Tab-separated table of C-alpha atoms and ligand atoms in Angstrom:
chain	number	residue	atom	x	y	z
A	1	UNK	CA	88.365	62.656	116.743
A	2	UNK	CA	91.831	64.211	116.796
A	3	UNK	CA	92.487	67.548	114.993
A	4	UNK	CA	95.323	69.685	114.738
A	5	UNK	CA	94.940	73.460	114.189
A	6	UNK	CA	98.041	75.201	112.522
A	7	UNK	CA	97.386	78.949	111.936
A	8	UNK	CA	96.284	82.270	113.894
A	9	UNK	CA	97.178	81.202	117.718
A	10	UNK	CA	94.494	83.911	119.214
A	11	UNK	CA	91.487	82.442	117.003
A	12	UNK	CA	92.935	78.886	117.784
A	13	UNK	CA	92.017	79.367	121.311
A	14	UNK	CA	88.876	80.558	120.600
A	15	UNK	CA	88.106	76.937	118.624
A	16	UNK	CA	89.697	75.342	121.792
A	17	UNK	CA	87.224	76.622	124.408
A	18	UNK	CA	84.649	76.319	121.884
A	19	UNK	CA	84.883	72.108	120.731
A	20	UNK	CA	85.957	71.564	124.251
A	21	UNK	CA	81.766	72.927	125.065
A	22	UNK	CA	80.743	71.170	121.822
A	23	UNK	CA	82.582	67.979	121.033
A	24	UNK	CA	84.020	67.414	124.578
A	25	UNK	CA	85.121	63.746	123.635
A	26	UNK	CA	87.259	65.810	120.529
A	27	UNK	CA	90.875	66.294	120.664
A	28	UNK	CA	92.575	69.495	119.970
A	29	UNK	CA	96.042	70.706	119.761
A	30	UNK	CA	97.215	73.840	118.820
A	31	UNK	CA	100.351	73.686	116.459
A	32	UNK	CA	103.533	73.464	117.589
A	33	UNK	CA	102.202	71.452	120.227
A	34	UNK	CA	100.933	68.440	117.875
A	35	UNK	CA	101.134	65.613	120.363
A	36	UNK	CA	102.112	62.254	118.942
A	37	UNK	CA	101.696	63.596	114.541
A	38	UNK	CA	100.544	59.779	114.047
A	39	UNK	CA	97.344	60.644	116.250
A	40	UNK	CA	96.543	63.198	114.022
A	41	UNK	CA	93.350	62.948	111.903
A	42	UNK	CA	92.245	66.201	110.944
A	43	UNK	CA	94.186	68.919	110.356
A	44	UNK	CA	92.775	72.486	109.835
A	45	UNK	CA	95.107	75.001	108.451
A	46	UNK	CA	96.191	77.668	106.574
A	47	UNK	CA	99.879	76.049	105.805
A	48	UNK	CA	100.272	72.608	106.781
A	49	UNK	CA	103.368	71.639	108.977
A	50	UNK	CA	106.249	71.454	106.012
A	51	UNK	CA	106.894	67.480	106.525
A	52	UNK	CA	103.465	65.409	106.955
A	53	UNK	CA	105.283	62.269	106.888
A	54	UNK	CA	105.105	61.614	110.666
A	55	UNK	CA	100.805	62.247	110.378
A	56	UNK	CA	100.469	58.681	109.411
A	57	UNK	CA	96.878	59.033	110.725
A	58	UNK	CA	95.876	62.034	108.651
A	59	UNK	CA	92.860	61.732	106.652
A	60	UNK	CA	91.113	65.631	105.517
A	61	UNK	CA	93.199	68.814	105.628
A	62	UNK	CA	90.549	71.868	105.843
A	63	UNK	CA	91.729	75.047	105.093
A	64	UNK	CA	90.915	78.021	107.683
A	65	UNK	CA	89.628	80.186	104.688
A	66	UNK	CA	87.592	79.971	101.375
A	67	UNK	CA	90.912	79.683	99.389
A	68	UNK	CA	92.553	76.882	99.189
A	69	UNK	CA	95.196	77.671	96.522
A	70	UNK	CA	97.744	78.446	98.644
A	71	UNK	CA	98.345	74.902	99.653
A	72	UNK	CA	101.463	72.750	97.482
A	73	UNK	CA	99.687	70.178	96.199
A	74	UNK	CA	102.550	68.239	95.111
A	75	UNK	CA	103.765	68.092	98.608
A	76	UNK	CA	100.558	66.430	99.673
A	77	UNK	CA	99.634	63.025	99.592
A	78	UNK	CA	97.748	62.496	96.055
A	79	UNK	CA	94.456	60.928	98.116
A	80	UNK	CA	94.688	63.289	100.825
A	81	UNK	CA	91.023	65.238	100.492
A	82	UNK	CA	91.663	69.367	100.868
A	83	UNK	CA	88.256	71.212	102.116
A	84	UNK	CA	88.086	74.999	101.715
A	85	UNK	CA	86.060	76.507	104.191
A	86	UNK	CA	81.739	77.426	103.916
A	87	UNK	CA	80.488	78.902	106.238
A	88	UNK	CA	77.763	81.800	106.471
A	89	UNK	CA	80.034	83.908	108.748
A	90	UNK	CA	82.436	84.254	106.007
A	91	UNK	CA	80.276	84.636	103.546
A	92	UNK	CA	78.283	87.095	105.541
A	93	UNK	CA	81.311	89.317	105.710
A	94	UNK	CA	81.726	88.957	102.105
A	95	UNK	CA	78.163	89.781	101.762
A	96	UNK	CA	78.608	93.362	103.602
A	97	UNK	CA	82.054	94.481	101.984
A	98	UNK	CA	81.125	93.660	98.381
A	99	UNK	CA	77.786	95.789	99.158
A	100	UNK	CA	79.693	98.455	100.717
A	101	UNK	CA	81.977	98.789	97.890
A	102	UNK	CA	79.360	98.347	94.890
A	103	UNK	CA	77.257	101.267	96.561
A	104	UNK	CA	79.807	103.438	97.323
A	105	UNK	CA	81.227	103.129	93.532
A	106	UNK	CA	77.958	103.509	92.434
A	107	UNK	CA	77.304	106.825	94.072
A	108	UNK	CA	80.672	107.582	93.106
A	109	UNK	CA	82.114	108.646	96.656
A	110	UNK	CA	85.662	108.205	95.377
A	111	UNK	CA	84.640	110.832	93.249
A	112	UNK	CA	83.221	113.223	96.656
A	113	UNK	CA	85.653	112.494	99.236
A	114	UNK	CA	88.060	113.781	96.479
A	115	UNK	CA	86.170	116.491	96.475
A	116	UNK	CA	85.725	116.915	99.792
A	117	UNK	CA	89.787	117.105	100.120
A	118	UNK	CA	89.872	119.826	97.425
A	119	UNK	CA	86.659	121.758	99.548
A	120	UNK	CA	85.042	121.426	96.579
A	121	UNK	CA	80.714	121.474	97.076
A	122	UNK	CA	79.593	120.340	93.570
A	123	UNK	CA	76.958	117.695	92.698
A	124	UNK	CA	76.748	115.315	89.552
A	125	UNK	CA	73.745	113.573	88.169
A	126	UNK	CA	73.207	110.316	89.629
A	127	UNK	CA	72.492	107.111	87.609
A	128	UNK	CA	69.297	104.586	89.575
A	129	UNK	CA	70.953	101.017	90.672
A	130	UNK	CA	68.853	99.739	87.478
A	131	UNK	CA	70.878	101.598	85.246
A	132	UNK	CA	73.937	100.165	86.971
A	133	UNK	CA	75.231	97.050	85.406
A	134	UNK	CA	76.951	94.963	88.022
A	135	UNK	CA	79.252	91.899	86.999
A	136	UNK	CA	80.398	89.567	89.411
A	137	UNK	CA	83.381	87.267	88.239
A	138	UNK	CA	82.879	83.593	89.874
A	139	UNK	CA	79.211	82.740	90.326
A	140	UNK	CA	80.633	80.264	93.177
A	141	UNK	CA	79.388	80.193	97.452
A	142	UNK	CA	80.102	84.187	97.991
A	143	UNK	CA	79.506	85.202	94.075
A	144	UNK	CA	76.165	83.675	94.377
A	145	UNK	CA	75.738	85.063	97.841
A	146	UNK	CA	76.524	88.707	96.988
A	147	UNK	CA	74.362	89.022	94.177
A	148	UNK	CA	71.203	88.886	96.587
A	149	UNK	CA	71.310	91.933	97.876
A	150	UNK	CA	72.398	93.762	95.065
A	151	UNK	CA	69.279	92.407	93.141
A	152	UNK	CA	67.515	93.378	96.169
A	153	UNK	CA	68.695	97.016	95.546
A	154	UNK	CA	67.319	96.993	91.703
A	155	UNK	CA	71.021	96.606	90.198
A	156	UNK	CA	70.868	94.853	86.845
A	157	UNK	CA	73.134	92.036	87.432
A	158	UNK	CA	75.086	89.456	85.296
A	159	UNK	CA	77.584	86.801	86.869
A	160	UNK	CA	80.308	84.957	84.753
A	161	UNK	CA	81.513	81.178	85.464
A	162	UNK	CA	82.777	78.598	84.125
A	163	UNK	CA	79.840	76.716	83.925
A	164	UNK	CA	75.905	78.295	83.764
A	165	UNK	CA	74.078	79.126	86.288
A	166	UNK	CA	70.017	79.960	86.812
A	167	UNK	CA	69.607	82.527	89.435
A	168	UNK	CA	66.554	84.632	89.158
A	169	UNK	CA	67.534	88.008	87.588
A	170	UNK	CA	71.441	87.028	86.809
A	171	UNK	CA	72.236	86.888	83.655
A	172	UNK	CA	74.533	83.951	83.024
A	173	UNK	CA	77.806	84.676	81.202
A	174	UNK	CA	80.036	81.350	80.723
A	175	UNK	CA	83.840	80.540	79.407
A	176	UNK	CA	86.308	82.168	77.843
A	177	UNK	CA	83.950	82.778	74.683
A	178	UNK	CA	81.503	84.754	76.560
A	179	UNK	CA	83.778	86.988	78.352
A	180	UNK	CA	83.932	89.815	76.052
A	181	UNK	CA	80.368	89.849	76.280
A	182	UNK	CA	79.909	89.743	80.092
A	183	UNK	CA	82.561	92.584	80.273
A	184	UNK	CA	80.855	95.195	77.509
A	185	UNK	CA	78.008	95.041	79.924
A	186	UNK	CA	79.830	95.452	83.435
A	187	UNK	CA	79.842	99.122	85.110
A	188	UNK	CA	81.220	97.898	88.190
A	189	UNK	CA	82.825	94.065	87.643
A	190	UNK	CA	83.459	92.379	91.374
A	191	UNK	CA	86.629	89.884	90.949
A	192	UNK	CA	85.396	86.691	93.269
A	193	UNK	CA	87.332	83.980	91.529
A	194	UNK	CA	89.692	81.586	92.957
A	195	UNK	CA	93.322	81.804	92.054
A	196	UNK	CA	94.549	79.217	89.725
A	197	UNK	CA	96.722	79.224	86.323
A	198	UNK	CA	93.257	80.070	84.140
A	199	UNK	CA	92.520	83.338	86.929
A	200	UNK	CA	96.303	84.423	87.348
A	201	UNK	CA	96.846	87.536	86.191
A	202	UNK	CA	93.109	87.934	84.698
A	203	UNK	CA	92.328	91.286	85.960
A	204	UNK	CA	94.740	93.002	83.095
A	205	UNK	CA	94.662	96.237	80.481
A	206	UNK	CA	93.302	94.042	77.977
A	207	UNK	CA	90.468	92.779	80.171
A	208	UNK	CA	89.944	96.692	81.826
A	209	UNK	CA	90.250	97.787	77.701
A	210	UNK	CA	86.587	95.338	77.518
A	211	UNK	CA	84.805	97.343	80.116
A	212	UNK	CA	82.687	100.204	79.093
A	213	UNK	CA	85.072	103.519	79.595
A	214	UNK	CA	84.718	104.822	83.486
A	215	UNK	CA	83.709	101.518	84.727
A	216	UNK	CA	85.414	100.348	88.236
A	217	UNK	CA	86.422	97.082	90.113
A	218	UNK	CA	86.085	95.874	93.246
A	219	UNK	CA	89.086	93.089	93.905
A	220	UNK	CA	88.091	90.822	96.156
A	221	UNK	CA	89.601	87.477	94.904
A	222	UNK	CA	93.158	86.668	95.557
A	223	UNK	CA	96.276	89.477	94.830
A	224	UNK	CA	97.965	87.758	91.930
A	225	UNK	CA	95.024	87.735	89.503
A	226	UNK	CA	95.544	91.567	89.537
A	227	UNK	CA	97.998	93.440	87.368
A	228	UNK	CA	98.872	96.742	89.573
A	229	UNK	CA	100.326	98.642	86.786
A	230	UNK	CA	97.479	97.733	84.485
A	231	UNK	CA	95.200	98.961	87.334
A	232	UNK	CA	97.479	102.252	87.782
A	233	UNK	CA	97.237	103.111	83.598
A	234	UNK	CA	93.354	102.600	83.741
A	235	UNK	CA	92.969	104.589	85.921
A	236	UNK	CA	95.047	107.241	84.906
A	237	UNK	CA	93.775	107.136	80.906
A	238	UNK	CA	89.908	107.108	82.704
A	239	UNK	CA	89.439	103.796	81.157
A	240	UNK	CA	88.512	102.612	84.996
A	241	UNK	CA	86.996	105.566	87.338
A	242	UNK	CA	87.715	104.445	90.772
A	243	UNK	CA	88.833	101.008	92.324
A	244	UNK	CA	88.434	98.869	95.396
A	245	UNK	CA	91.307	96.487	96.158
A	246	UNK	CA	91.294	94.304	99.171
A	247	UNK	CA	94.199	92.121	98.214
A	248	UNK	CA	97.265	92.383	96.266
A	249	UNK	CA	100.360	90.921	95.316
A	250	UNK	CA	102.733	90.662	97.464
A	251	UNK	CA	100.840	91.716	100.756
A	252	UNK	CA	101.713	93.774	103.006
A	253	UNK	CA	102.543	96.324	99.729
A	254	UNK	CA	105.595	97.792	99.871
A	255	UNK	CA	105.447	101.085	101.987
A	256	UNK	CA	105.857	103.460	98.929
A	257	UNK	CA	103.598	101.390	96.440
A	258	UNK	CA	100.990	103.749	94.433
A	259	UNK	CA	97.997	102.198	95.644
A	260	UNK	CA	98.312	103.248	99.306
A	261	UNK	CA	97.670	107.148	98.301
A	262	UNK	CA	95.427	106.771	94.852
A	263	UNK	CA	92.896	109.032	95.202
A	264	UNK	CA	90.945	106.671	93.420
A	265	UNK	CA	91.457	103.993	95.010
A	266	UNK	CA	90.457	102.208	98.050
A	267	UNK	CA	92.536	99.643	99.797
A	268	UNK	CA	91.935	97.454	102.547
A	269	UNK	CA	94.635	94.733	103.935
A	270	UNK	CA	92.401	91.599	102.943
A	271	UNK	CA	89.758	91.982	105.365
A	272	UNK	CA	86.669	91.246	102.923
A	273	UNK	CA	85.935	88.693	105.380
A	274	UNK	CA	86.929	85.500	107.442
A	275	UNK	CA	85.635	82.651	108.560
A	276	UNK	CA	84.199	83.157	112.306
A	277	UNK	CA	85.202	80.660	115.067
A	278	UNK	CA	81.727	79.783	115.790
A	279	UNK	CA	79.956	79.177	112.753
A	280	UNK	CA	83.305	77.524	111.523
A	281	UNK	CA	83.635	75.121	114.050
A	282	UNK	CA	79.643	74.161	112.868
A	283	UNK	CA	81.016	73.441	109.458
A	284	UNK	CA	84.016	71.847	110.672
A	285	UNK	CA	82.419	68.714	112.876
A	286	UNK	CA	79.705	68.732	109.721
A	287	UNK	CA	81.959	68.009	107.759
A	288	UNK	CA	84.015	66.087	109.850
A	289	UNK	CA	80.837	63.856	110.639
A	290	UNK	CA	79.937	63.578	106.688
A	291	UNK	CA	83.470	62.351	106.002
A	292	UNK	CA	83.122	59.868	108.913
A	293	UNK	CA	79.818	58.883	107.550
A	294	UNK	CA	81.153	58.347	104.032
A	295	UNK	CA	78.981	61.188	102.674
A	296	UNK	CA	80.695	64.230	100.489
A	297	UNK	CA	82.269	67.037	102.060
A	298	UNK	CA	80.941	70.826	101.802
A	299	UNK	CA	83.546	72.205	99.764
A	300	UNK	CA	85.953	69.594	98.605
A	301	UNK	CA	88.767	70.811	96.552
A	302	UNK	CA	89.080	69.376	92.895
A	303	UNK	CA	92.383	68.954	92.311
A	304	UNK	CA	92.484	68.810	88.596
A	305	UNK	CA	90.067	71.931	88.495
A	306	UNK	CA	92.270	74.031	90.601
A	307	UNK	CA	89.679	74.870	92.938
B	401	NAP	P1	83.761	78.835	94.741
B	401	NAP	O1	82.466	78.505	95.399
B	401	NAP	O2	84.677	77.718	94.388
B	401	NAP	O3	83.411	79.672	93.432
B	401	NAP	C1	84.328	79.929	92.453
B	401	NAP	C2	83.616	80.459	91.215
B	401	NAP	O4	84.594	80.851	90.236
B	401	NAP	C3	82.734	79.409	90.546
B	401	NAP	O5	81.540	80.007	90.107
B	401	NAP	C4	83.570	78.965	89.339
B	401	NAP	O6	82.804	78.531	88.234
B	401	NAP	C5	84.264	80.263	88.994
B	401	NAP	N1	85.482	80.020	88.229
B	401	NAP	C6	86.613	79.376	88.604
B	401	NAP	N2	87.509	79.356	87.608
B	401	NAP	C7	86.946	80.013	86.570
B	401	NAP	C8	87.374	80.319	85.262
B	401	NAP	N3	88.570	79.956	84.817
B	401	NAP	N4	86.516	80.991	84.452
B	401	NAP	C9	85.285	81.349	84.899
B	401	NAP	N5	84.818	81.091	86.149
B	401	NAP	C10	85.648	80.434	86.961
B	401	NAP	O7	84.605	79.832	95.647
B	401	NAP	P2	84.072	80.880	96.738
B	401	NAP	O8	83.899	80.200	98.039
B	401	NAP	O9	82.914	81.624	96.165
B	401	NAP	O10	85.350	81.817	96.884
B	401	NAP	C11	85.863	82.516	95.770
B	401	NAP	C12	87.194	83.140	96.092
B	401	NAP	O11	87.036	84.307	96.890
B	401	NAP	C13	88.158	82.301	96.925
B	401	NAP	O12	88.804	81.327	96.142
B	401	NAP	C14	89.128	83.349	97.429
B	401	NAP	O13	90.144	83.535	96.478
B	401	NAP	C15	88.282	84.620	97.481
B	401	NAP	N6	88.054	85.052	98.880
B	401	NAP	C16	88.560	86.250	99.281
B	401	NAP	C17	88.340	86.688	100.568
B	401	NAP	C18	88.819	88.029	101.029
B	401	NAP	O14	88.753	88.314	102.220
B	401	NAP	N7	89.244	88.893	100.133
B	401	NAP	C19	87.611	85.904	101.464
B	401	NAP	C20	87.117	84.703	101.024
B	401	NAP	C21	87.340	84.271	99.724
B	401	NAP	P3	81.864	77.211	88.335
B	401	NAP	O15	80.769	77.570	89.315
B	401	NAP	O16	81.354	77.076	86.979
B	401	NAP	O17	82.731	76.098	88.822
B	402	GLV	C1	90.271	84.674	102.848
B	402	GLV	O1	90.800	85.260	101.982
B	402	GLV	C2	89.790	83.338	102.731
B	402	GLV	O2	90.201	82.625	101.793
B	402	GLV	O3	88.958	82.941	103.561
């Protein structure tokens, strides 16, 4: 088995010292050092090297993380299969920020650190989690995943697809024709879609218009399906209370874009989580093994579909 890794060196040499204990008959290299590129079978990236001619031998690309969008799919071979990454270390990780960010909107500490700045000591009536009407946008691996413990904490949850889903105590919301209603019903609405031309640019003022005034989002999908402006004037006209954005378009931002001193909203640099070396390299040779043994992979991209 001959694999090529092409992204973060640091983790890279973690996944070296780790197949070397688990798949010692495995071969690794580390991009730039690729060896002879018609040796090449697998190749696990982020961005694959810009001319795959010379990887005559190349038969999955895997990406290192849950998207796989960011790939140029008319520079790949049409047959070549693309795997996005599953794993329950990055979907752990999803697990925790989308919990930290739906409780901390829901007891409104936008709203007291604020207040805290302004030495303000003044309490509000708080609403119980089953008053709270979560919405999660993409029912897929970590929309699934990060409804669990939010039932778990009594929110009233609803999830919206593209096609239905049965999950104990979800309401399913499905299409383009049932996204007005999915959105009436969403206090805090958790963007966990992939990025393709039907999510681009999705999270907009007409969308933020559907949500019941003083809702809030937590942006966890990819930057582009968010329109910063649109975010900015919600948030000024009260439309949208408070905000938690962990990626954006372009990123890093700029240093004097709005978002980095909102005082309602919260910004991290796209840390909601990522895949860990050792439960990813599990998923890898699984994979790698089902491919060999002509079985489906976890995760396969459909190319038409756009994830
Ligand atoms: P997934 O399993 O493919 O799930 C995608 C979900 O989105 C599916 O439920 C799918 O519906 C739904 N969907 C796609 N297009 C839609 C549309 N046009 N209308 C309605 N629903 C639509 O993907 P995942 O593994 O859960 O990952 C989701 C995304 O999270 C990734 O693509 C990535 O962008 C983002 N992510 C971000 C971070 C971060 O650190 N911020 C980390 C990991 C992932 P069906 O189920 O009906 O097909
Ligand atoms: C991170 O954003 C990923 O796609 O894993």
């Amino acid at each position: 088995m001959n694999i090529l890794y092409k992204s973060e060196p640091e983790r890279g040499r973690i996944w070296a010292e780790l197949l070397a204990e688990r798949a010692p008959e495995a071969h690794f290299r580390q991009w730039p050092d690729d060896g002879d590129p018609a040796e090449v079978e697998y190749l696990v990236a982020w961005q694959p090297p810009e001319d795959l001619r010379p990887y005559t031998s190349l038969k999955v690309l895997f990406s290192v993380g849950a998207g796989a969008e960011q790939f140029d799919y008319a520079a790949l071979p049409p047959d070549l299969p693309v795997v996005r990454m599953i794993e329950p270390g990055l979907t752990q990780g999803m697990v925790e920020y989308v919990t930290f960010a739906v409780l901390g909107l829901h007891r409104e500490m936008p709203r007291y650190f604020r207040q805290q700045r302004e030495k303000q000591w003044l309490e509000h009536s708080s609403l119980p989690a089953a008053r709270r009407r979560i919405g999660v946008m993409g029912v897929g691996t970590l929309g699934e995943a990060v409804l669990q413990p939010l039932l778990a904490l009594g929110f009233d949850c609803a999830g919206w697809s593209r096609t239905p889903k049965q999950i104990a105590g979800v309401t399913s919301f499905v299409g383009t024709e049932q996204l007005n209603a999915f959105l009436a019903r969403s206090d805090i609405l958790i963007c966990l879609l992939p990025l393709t031309t039907a999510t681009e640019g999705i999270l907009n003022a007409d969308l933020f218009s559907q949500l019941p005034p003083g809702a809030s989002l937590v942006q966890v999908g990819r930057g582009k399906q968010l329109n910063h402006q649109h975010l900015l004037d919600a948030l000024e006209s009260g439309q949208l209370a408070a905000a938690v954005v962990d990626v954006t378009s372009p990123e890093p931002l700029p240093g004097d874009h709005p978002f980095w001193h909102h005082p309602a909203i919260w910004l991290t640099p796209h840390i909601a989580s990522q895949a860990q070396p050792e439960s990813a390299l599990t998923a890898l040779l699984e994979n790698i093994r089902r491919f060999e043994r002509g079985e489906p992979m976890h995760g396969l991209i459909e190319r038409e579909r756009g994830y």
